[in-house]
mmCIF file of C-alpha atoms in Angstrom:
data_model
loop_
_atom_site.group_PDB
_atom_site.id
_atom_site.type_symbol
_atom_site.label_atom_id
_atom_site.label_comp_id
_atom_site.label_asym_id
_atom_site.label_seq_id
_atom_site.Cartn_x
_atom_site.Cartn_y
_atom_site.Cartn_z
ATOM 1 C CA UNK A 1 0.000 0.000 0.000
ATOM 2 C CA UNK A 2 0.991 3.014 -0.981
ATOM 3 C CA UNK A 3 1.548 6.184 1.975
ATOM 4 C CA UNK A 4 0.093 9.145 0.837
ATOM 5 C CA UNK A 5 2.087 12.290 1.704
ATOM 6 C CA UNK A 6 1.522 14.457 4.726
ATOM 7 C CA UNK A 7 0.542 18.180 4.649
ATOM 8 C CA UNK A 8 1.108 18.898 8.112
ATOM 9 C CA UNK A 9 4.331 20.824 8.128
ATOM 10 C CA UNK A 10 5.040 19.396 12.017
ATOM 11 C CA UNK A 11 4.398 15.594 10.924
ATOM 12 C CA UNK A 12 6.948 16.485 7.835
ATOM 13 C CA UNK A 13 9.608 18.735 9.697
ATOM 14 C CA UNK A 14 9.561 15.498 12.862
ATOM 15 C CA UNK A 15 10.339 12.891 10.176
ATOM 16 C CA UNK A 16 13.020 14.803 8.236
ATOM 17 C CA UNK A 17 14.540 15.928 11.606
ATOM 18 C CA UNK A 18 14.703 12.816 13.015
ATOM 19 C CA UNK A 19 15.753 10.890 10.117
ATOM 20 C CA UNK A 20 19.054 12.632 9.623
ATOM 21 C CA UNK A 21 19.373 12.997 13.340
ATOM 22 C CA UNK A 22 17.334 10.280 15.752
ATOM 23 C CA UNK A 23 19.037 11.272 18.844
ATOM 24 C CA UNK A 24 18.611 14.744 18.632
ATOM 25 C CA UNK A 25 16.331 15.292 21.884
ATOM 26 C CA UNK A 26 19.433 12.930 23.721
ATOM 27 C CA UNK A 27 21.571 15.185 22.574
ATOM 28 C CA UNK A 28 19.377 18.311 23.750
ATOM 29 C CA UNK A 29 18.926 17.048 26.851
ATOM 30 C CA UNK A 30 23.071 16.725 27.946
ATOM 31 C CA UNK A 31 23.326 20.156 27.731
ATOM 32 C CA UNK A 32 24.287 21.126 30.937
ATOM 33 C CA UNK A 33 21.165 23.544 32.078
ATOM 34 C CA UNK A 34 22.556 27.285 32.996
ATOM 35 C CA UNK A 35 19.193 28.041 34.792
ATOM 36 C CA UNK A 36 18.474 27.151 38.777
ATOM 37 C CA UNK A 37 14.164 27.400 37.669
ATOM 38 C CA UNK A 38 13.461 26.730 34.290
ATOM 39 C CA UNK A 39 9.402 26.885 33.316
ATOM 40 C CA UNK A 40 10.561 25.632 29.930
ATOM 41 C CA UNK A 41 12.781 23.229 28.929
ATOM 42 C CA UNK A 42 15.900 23.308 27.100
ATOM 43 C CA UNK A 43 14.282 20.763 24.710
ATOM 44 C CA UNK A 44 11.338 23.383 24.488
ATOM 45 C CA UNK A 45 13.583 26.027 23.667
ATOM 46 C CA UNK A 46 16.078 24.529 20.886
ATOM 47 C CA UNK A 47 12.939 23.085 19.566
ATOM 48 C CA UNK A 48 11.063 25.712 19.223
ATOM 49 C CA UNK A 49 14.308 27.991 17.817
ATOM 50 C CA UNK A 50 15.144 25.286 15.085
ATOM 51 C CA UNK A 51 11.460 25.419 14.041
ATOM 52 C CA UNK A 52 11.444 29.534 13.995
ATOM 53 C CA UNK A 53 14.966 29.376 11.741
ATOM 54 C CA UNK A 54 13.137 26.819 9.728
ATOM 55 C CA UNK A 55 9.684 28.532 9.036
ATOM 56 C CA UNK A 56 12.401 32.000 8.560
ATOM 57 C CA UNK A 57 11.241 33.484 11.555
ATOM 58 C CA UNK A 58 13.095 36.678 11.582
ATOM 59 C CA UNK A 59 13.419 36.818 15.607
ATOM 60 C CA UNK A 60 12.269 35.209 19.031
ATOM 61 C CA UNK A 61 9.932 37.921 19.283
ATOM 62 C CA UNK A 62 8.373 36.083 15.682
ATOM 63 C CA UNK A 63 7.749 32.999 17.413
ATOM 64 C CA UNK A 64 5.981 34.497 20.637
ATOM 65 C CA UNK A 65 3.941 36.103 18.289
ATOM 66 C CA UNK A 66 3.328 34.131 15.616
ATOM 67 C CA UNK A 67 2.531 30.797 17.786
ATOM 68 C CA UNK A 68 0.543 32.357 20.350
ATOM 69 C CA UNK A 69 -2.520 29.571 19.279
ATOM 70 C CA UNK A 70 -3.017 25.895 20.778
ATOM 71 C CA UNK A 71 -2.266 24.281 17.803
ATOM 72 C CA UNK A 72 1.625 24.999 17.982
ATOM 73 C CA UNK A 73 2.168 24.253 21.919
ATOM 74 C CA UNK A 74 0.187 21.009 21.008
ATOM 75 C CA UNK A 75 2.640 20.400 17.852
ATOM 76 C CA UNK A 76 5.649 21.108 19.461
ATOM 77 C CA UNK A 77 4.484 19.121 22.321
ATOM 78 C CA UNK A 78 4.267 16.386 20.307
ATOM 79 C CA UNK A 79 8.060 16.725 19.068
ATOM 80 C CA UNK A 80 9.489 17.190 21.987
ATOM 81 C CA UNK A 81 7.409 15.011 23.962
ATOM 82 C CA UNK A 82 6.539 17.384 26.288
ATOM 83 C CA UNK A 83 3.226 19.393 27.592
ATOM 84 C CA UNK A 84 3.690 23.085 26.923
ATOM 85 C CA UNK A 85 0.930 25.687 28.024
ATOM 86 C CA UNK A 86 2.211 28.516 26.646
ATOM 87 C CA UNK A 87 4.645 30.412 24.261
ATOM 88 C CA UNK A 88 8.122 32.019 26.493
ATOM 89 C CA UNK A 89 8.713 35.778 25.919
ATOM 90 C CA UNK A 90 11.403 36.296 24.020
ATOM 91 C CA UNK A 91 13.278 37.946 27.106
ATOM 92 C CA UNK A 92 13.754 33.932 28.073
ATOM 93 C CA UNK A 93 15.293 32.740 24.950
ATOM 94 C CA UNK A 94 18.071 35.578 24.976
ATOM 95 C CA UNK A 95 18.444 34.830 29.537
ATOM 96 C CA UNK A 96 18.972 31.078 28.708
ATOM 97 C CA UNK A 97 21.030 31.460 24.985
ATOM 98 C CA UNK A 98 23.441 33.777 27.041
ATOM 99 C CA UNK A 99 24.159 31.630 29.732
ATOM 100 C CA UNK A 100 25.003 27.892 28.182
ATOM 101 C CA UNK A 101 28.225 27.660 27.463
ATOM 102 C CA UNK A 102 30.107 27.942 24.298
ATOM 103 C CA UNK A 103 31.898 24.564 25.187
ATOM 104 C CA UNK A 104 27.996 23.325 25.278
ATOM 105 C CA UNK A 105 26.590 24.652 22.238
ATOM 106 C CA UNK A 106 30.039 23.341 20.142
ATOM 107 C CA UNK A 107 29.326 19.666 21.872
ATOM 108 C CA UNK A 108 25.742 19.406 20.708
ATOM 109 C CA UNK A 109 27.114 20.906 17.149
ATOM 110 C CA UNK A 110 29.640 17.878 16.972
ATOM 111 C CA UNK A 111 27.167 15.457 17.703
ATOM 112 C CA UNK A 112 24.785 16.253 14.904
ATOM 113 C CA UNK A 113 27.278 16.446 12.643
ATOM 114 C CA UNK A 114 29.042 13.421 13.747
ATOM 115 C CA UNK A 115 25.765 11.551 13.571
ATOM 116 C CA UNK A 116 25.248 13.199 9.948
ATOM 117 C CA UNK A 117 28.678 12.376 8.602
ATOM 118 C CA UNK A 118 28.431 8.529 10.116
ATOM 119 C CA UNK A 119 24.660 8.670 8.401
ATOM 120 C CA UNK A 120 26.700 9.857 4.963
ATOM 121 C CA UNK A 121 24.241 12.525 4.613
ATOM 122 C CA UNK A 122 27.376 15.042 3.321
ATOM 123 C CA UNK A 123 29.282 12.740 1.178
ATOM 124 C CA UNK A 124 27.463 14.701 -1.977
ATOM 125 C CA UNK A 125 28.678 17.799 -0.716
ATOM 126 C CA UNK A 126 32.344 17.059 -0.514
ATOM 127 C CA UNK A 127 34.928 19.160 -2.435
ATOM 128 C CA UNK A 128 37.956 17.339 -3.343
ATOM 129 C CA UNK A 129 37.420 14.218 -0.776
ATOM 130 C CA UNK A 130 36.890 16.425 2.353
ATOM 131 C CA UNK A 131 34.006 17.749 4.369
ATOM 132 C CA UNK A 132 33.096 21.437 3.974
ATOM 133 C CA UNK A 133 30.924 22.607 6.680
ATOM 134 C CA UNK A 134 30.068 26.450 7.573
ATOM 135 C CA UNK A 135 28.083 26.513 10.981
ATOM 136 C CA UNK A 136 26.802 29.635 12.580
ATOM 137 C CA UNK A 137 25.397 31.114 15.575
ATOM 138 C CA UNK A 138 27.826 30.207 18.140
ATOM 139 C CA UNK A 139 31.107 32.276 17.555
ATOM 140 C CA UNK A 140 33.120 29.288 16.815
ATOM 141 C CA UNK A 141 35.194 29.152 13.916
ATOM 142 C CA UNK A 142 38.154 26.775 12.386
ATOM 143 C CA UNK A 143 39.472 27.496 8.965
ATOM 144 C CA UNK A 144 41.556 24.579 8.789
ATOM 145 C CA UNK A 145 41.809 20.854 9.164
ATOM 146 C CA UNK A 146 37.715 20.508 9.563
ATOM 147 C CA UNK A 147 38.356 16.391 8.680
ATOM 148 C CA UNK A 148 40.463 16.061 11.892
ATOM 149 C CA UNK A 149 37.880 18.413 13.777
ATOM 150 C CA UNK A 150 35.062 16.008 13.285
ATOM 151 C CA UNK A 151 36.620 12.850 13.154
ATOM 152 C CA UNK A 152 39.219 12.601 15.782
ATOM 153 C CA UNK A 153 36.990 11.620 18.768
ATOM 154 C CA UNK A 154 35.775 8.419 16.799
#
């Protein structure tokens, strides 16, 4: 029998998500939590920022406003596995995103693009037998010897 395919952009973004990377809320979850109370949790938050870069959310302030309805706190639920009531202000994603550590945010980097190279999802994209790889957002740049980077804690 034939699957027919899904319209619902949550169903499609979980599957695609969680093809290329299955242990992506694992890896979520061993970031080492800057907060002493957290009403929402990391999961929540990385989540919920993938899914606003995704759908080109221009800011945090985009997603408190543009997912202020039930339907996204029951979607994103659903990913993360988690009940959510309601959408953070955006005050909370830039307290929290301040705090983790670099070290942290590099870690969880690693791992999904360890997991993606072992998965040969880049072996397309490779100029002249070595992995090219430009990742943003955390202030962490090497320029050379990016084969040795990812490979040398195998």
């Amino acid at each position: 029998m034939k699957k027919e395919f899904s319209k619902n952009i949550t169903e499609v973004f979980t599957k695609t998500i969680f093809h290329y990377v299955p242990r992506l809320l694992k890896y979520i979850d061993e970031i080492n939590e800057p907060r002493r109370r957290n009403d929402y949790s990391m999961r929540y938050l990385i989540m919920s920022e993938i899914l606003m870069f995704l759908s080109e959310g221009k800011s945090q302030r985009f997603t408190e406003t543009a997912y202020k309805d039930n339907k996204y706190l029951k979607n994103i639920g659903k990913i993360i596995k988690e009940e959510i009531k309601k959408v953070p202000d955006a005050e909370i994603y830039t307290n929290v995103f301040s705090r983790i550590e670099k070290g942290e945010m590099e870690k969880f980097q690693y791992k999904i693009n360890y997991q993606m190279i072992r998965n040969k999802i880049y072996e397309e994209s490779k100029i002249l037998g070595k992995y090219n790889l430009a990742i943003d957002a955390v202030r962490f740049q090497k320029a050379q010897k990016w084969d040795i980077f990812f490979l040398k804690n195998t």
